[in-house]
mmCIF file of C-alpha atoms in Angstrom:
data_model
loop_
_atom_site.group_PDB
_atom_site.id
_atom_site.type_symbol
_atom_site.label_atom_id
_atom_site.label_comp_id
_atom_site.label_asym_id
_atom_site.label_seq_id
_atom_site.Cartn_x
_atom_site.Cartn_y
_atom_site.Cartn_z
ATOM 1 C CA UNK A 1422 -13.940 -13.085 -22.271
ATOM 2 C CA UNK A 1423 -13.805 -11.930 -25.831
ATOM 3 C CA UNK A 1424 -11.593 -10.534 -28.134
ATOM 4 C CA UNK A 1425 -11.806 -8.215 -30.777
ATOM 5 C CA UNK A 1426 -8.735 -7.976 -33.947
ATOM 6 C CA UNK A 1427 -9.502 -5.567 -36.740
ATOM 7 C CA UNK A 1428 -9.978 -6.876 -40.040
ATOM 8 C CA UNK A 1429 -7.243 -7.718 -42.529
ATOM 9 C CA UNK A 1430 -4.885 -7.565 -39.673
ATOM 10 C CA UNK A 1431 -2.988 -11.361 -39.981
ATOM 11 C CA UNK A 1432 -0.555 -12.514 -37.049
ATOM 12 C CA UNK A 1433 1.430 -15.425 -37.883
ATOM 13 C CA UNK A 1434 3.415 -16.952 -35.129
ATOM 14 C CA UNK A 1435 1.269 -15.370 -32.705
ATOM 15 C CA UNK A 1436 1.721 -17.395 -29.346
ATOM 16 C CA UNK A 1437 0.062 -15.616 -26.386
ATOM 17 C CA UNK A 1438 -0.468 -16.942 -22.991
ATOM 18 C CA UNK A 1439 -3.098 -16.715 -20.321
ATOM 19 C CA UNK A 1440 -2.703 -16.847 -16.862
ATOM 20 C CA UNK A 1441 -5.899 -16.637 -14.375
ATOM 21 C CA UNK A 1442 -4.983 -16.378 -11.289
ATOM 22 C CA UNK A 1443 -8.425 -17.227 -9.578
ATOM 23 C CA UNK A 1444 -7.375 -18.104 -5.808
ATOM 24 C CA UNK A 1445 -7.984 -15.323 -2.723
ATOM 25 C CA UNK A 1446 -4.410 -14.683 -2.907
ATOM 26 C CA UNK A 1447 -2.066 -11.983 -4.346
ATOM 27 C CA UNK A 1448 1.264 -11.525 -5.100
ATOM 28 C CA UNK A 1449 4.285 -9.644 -3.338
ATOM 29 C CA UNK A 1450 7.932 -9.138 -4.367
ATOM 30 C CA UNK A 1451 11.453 -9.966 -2.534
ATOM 31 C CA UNK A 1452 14.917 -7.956 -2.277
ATOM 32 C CA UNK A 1453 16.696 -6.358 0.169
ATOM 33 C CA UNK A 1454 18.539 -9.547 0.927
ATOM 34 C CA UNK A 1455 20.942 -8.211 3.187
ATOM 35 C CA UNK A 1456 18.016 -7.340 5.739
ATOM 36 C CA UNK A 1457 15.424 -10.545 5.471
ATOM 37 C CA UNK A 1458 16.860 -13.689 3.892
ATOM 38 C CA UNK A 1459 13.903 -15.526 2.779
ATOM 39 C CA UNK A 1460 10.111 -14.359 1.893
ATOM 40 C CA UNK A 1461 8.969 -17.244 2.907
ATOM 41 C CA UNK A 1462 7.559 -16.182 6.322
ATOM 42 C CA UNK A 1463 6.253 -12.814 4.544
ATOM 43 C CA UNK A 1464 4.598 -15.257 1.977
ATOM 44 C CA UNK A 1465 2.224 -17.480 5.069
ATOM 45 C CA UNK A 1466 0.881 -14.770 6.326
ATOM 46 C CA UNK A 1467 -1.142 -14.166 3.065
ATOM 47 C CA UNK A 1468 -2.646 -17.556 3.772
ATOM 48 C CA UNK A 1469 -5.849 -17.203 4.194
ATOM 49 C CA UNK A 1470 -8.888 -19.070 3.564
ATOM 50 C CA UNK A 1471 -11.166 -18.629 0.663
ATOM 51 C CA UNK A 1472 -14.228 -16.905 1.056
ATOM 52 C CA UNK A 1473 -17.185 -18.351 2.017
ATOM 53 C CA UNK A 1474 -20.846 -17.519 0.199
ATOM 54 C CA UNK A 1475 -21.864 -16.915 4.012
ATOM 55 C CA UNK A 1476 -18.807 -14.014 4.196
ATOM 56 C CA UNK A 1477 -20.037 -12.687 0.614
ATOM 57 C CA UNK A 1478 -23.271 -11.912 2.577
ATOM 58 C CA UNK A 1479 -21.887 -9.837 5.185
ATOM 59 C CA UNK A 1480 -20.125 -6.547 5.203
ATOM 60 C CA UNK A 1481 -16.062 -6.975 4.748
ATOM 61 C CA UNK A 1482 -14.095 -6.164 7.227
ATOM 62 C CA UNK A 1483 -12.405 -2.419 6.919
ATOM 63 C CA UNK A 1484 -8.511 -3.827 7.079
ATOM 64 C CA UNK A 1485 -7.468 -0.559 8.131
ATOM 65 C CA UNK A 1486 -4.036 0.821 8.688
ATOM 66 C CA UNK A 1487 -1.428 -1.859 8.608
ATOM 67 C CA UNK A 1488 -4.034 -4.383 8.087
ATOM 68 C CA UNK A 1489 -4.149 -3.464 4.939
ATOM 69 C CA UNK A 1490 -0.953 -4.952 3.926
ATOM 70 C CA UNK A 1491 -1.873 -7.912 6.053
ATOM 71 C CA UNK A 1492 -4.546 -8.853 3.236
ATOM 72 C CA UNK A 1493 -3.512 -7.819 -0.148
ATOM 73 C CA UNK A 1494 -5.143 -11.311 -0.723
ATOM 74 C CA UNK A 1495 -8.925 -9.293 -0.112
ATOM 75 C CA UNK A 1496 -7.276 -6.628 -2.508
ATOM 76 C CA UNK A 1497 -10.432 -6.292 -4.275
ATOM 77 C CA UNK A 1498 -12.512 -5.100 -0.905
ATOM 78 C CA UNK A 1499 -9.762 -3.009 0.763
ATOM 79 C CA UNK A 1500 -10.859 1.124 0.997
ATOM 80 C CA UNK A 1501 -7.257 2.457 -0.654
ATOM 81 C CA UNK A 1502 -7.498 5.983 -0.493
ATOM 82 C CA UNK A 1503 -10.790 6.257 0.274
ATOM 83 C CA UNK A 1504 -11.801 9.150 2.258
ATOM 84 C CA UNK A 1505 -8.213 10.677 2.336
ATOM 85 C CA UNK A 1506 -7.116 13.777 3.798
ATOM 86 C CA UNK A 1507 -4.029 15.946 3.878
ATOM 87 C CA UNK A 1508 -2.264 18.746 5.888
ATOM 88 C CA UNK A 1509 0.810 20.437 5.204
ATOM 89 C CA UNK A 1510 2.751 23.735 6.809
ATOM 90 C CA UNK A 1511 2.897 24.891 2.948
ATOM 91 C CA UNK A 1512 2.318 28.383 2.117
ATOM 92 C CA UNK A 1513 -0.483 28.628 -0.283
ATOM 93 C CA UNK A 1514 0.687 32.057 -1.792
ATOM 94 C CA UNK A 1515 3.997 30.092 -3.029
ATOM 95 C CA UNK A 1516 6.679 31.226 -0.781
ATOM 96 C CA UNK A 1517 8.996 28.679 1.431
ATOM 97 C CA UNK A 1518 7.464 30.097 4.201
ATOM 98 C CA UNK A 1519 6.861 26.948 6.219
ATOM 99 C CA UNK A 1520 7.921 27.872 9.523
ATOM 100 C CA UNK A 1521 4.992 30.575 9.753
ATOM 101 C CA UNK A 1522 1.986 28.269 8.658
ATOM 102 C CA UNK A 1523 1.661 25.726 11.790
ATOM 103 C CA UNK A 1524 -1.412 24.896 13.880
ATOM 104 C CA UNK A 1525 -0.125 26.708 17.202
ATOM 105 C CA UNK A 1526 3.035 27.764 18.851
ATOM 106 C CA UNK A 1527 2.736 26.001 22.631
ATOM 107 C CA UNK A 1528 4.109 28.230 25.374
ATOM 108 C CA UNK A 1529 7.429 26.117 25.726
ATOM 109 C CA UNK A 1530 8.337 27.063 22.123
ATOM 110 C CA UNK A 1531 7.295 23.946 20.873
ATOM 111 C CA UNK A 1532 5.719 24.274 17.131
ATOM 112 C CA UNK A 1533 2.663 21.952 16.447
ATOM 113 C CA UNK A 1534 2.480 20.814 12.972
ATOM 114 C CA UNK A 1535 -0.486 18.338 13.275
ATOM 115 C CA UNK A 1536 -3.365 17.752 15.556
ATOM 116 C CA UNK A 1537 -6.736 15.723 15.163
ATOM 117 C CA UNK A 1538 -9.418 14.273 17.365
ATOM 118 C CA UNK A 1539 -10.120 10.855 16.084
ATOM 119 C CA UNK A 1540 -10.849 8.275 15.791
ATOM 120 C CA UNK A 1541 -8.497 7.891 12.859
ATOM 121 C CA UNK A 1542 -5.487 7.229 11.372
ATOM 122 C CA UNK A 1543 -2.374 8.809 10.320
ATOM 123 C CA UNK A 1544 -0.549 7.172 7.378
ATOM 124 C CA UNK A 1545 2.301 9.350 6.139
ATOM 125 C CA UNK A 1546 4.357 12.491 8.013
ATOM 126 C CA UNK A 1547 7.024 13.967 6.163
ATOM 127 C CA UNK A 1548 9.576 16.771 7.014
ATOM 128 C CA UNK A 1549 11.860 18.242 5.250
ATOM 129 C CA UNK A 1550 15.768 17.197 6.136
ATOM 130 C CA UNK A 1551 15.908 17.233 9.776
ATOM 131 C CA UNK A 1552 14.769 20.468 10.514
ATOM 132 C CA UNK A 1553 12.749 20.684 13.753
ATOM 133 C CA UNK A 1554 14.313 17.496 15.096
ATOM 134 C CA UNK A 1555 14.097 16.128 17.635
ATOM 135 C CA UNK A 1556 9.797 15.901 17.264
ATOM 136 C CA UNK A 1557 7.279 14.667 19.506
ATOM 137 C CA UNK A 1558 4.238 12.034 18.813
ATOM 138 C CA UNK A 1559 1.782 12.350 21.030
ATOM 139 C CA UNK A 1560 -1.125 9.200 20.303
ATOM 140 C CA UNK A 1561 -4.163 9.537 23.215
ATOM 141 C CA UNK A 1562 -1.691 11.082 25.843
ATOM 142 C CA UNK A 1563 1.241 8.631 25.052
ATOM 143 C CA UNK A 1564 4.256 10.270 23.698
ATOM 144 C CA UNK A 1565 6.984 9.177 22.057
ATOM 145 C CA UNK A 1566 10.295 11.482 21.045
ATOM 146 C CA UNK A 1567 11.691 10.667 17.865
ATOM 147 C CA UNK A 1568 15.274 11.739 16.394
ATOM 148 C CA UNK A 1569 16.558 11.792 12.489
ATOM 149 C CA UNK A 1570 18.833 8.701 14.251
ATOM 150 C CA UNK A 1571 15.471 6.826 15.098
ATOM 151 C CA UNK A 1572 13.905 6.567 11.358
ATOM 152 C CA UNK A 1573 15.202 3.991 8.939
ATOM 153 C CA UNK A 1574 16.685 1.890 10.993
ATOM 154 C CA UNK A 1575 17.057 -1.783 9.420
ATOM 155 C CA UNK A 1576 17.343 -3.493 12.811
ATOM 156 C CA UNK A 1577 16.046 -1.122 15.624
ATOM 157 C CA UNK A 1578 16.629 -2.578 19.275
ATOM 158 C CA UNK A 1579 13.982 -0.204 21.064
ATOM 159 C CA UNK A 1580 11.169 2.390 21.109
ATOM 160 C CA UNK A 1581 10.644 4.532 19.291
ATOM 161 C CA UNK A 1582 12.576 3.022 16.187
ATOM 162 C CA UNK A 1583 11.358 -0.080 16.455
ATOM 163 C CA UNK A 1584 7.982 0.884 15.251
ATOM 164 C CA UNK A 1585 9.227 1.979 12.625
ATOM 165 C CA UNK A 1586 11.776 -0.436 10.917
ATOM 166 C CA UNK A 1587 12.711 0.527 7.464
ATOM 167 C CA UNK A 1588 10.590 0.764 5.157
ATOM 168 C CA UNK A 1589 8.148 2.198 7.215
ATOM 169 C CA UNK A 1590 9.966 5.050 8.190
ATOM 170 C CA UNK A 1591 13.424 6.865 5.662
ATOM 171 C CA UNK A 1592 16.037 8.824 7.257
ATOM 172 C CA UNK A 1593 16.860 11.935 4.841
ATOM 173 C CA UNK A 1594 19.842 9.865 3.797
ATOM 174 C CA UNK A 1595 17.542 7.344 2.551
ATOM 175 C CA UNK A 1596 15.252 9.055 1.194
ATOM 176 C CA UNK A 1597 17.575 11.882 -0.741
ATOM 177 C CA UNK A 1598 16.136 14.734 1.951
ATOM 178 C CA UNK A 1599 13.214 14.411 4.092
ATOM 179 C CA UNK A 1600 12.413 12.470 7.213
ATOM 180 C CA UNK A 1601 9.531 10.576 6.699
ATOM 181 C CA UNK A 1602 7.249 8.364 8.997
ATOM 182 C CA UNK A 1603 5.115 5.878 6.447
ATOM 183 C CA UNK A 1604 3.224 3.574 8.968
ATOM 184 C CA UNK A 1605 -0.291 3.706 10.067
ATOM 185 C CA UNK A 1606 -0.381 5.682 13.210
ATOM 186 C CA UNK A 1607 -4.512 4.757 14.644
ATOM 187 C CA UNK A 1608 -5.713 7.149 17.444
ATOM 188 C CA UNK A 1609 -9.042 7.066 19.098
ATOM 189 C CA UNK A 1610 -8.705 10.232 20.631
ATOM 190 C CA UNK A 1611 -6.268 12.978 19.700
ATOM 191 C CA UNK A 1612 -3.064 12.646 17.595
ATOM 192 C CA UNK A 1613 -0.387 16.055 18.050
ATOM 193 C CA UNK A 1614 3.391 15.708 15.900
ATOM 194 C CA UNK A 1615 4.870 18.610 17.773
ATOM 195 C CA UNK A 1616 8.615 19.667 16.423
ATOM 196 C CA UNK A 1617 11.135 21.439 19.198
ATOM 197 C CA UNK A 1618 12.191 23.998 16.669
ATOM 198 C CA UNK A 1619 11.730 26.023 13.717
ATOM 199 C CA UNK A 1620 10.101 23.550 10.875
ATOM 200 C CA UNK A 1621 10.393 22.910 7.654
ATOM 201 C CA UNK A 1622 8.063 21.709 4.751
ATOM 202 C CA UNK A 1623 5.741 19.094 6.575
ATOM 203 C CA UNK A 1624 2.888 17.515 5.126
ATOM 204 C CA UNK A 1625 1.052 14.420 6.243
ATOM 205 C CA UNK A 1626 -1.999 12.224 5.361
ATOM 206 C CA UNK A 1627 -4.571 10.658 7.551
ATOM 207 C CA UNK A 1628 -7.979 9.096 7.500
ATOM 208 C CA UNK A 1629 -10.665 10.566 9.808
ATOM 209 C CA UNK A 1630 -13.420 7.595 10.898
ATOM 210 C CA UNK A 1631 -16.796 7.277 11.865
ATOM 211 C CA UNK A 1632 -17.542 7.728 15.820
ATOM 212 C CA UNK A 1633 -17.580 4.273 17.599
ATOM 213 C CA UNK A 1634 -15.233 2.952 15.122
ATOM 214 C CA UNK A 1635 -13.332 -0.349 16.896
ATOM 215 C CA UNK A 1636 -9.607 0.821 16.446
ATOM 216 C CA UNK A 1637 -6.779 0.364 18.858
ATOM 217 C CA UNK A 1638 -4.728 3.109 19.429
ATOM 218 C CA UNK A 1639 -0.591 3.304 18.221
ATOM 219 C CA UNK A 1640 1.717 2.659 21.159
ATOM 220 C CA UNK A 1641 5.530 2.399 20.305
ATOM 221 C CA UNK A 1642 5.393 -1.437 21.443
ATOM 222 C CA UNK A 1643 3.032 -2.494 18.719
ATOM 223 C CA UNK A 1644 4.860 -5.476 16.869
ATOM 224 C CA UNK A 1645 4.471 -4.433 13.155
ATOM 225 C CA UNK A 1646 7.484 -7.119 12.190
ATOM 226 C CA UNK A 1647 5.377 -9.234 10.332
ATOM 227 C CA UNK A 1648 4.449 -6.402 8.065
ATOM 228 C CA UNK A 1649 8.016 -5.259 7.764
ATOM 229 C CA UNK A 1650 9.111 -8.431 6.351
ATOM 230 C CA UNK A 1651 6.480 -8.028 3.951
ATOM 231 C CA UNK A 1652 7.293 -4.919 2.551
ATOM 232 C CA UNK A 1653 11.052 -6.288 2.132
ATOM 233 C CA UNK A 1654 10.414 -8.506 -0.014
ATOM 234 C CA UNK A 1655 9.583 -6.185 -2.775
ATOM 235 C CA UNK A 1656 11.551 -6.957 -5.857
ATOM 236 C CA UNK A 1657 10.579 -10.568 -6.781
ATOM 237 C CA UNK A 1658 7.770 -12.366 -7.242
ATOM 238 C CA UNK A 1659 6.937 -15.362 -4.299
ATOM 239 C CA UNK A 1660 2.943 -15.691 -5.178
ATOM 240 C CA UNK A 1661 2.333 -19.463 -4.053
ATOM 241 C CA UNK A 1662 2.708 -22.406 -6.256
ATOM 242 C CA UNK A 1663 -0.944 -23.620 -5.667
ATOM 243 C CA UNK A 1664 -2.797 -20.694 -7.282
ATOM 244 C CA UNK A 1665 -5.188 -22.178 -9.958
ATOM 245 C CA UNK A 1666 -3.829 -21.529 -13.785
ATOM 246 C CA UNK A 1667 -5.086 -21.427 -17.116
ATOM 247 C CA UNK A 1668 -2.934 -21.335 -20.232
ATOM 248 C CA UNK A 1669 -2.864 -21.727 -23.641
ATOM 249 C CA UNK A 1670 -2.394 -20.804 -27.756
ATOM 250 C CA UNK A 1671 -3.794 -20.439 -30.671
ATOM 251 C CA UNK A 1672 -3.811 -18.382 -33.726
ATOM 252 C CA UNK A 1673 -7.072 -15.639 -34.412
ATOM 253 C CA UNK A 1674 -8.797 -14.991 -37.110
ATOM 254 C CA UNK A 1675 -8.680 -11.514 -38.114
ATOM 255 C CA UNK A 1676 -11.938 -9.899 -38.011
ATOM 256 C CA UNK A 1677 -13.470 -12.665 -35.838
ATOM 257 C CA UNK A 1678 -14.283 -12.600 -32.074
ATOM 258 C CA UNK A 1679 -12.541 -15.634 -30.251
ATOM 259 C CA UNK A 1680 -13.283 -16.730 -26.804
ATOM 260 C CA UNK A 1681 -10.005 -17.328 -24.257
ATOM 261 C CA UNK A 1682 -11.895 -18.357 -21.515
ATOM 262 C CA UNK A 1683 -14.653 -18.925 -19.031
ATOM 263 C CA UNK A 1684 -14.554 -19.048 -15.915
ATOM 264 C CA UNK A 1685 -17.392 -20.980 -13.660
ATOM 265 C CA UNK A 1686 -17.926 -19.955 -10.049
ATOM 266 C CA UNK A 1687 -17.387 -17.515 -7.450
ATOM 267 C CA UNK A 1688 -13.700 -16.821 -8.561
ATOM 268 C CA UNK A 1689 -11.010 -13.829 -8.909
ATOM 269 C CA UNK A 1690 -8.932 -12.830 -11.972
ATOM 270 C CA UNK A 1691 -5.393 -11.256 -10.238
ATOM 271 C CA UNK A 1692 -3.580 -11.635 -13.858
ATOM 272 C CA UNK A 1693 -3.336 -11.852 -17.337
ATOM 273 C CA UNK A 1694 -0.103 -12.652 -19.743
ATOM 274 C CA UNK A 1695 -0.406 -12.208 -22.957
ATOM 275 C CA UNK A 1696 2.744 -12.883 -25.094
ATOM 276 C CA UNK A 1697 3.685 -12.210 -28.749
ATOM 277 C CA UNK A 1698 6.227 -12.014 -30.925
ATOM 278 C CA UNK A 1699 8.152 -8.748 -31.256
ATOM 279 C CA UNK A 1700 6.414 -7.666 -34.931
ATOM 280 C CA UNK A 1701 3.151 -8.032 -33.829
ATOM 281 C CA UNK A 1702 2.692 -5.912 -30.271
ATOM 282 C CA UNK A 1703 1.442 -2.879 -32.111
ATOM 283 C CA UNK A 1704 -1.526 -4.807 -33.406
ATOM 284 C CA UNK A 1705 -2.142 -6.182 -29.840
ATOM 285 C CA UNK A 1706 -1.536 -2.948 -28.347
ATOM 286 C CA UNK A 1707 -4.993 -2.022 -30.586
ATOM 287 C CA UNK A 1708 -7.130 -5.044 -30.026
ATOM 288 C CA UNK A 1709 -9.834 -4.908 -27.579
ATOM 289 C CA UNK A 1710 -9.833 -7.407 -24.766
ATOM 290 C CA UNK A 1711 -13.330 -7.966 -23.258
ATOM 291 C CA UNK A 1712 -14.009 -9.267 -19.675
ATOM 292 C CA UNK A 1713 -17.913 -10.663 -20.167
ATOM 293 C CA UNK A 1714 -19.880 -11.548 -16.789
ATOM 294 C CA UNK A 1715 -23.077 -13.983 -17.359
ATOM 295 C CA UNK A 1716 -26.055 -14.213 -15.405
ATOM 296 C CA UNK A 1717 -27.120 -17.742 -15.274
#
């Protein structure tokens, strides 16, 4: 790790620190205090072990859907928005039109907004307000009814709500005006969000996957808990005391390249802090900060 200052340029009193954070772990954030009381729980399920040089020699696991969240630790390996595709009920010539573009109009007036053969996943629905409501989920010929009353619910008591605790689903009164489902929804089969009446805007994003992809399908019993607590604690950070550190200071020499750094081993870098004073971040904000990797 190198860095580059232009020449003539003089700091005095720079202090700067470095932090490496080098373990398999990452960090999450905590509010929301009124609905989980401690991170703590949220924090041991990022607990997992460091990787192996036997794991480094196979292919990663895909971490799909909810998974994802369960290992922000394997951040570097997870497939975010790979392969990502949408659908909405938007007009493409501009107007608000909505209600007109839908996949098919079933016989018992019911309007079909979305429908896919998987295997797959669905990871975001969103209508506009409440219009349409109630709707209808229908995940390899299990269906679930959902109202506006069932979405952002802090503590839900049954199905269908409670697979979909805030923040993984926002009431319009939440969200400032649309009803939104933001959970992974997997389907091996066929997924169909069907709404009982005239629609409005509706768009949603999903993930189509490879025949004879391992995936077990969404049922509304599916215990996601652990990954609501997660997503609760957004707000502050509760990355574990035990994550290895560097740190340091010292004064450069304009014009000069000077080595932070180096790192031996199969390691990570999740941050780096660098602090000044005040009068000098526009001369940091042009220095060049070089991350060197050595062949030995």
């Amino acid at each position: 790790m190198r860095r580059y200052i232009s020449r003539g340029v003089v700091w005095f009193g720079l202090f700067f620190l470095v932090v490496v954070l080098v373990a398999a772990q990452f960090w999450h954030s905590a509010s929301y205090k009124q609905m989980v009381p401690s991170c703590t729980d949220a924090l041991s399920m990022q607990q997992t072990s460091p990787m192996t040089s036997k794991d480094m020699r196979t292919v990663p696991p895909l971490y799909l859907g909810l998974d994802a969240y369960r290992h922000w630790d394997k951040l570097s390996y997870l497939e975010v928005g790979d392969r990502v595709e949408g659908w909405s009920s938007a007009d493409p010539g501009g107007t608000n039109h909505d209600n007109k573009h839908i996949v098919r109009k079933l016989p018992n007036g019911e309007r079909v907004l979305f429908d896919q053969v998987g295997p797959g996943i669905v990871t975001f629905m969103r209508m506009q307000q409440a219009i349409g409501a109630p709707w209808q989920l229908t995940v390899d010929d299990r269906t679930s009814t959902f109202s506006r009353n069932d979405l952002g619910q802090p503590d839900p008591t049954g199905p269908p709500s409670n697979a979909f605790a805030y923040p993984l689903s926002l009431n319009p009164d939440e969200s400032h005006g649309s009803s939104i489902l933001a959970s992974a929804i997997p389907f091996e089969q066929k997924l169909t969000w069907t709404a009982y009446h005239d629609n409005g805007n509706f768009y949603a994003l999903y993930r189509k996957l490879p025949y004879g992809t391992p995936l077990t399908a969404w049922n509304s019993q599916t215990d996601n808990s652990d990954v609501v607590r997660l997503l609760r604690c957004s707000g502050s950070d509760i990355a574990p005391g035990r994550i290895s550190q560097q740190s340091g200071e010292f004064a450069p020499v304009g014009g000069t390249e000077t080595s932070l750094v180096t790192l031996h081993g199969q390691q990570q870098i999740r941050a780096l802090t660098l602090q000044v004073p005040a009068r000098d971040m526009i001369e940091l904000g042009n220095a060049r900060l070089l991350i060197r990797e050595f062949a030995f």
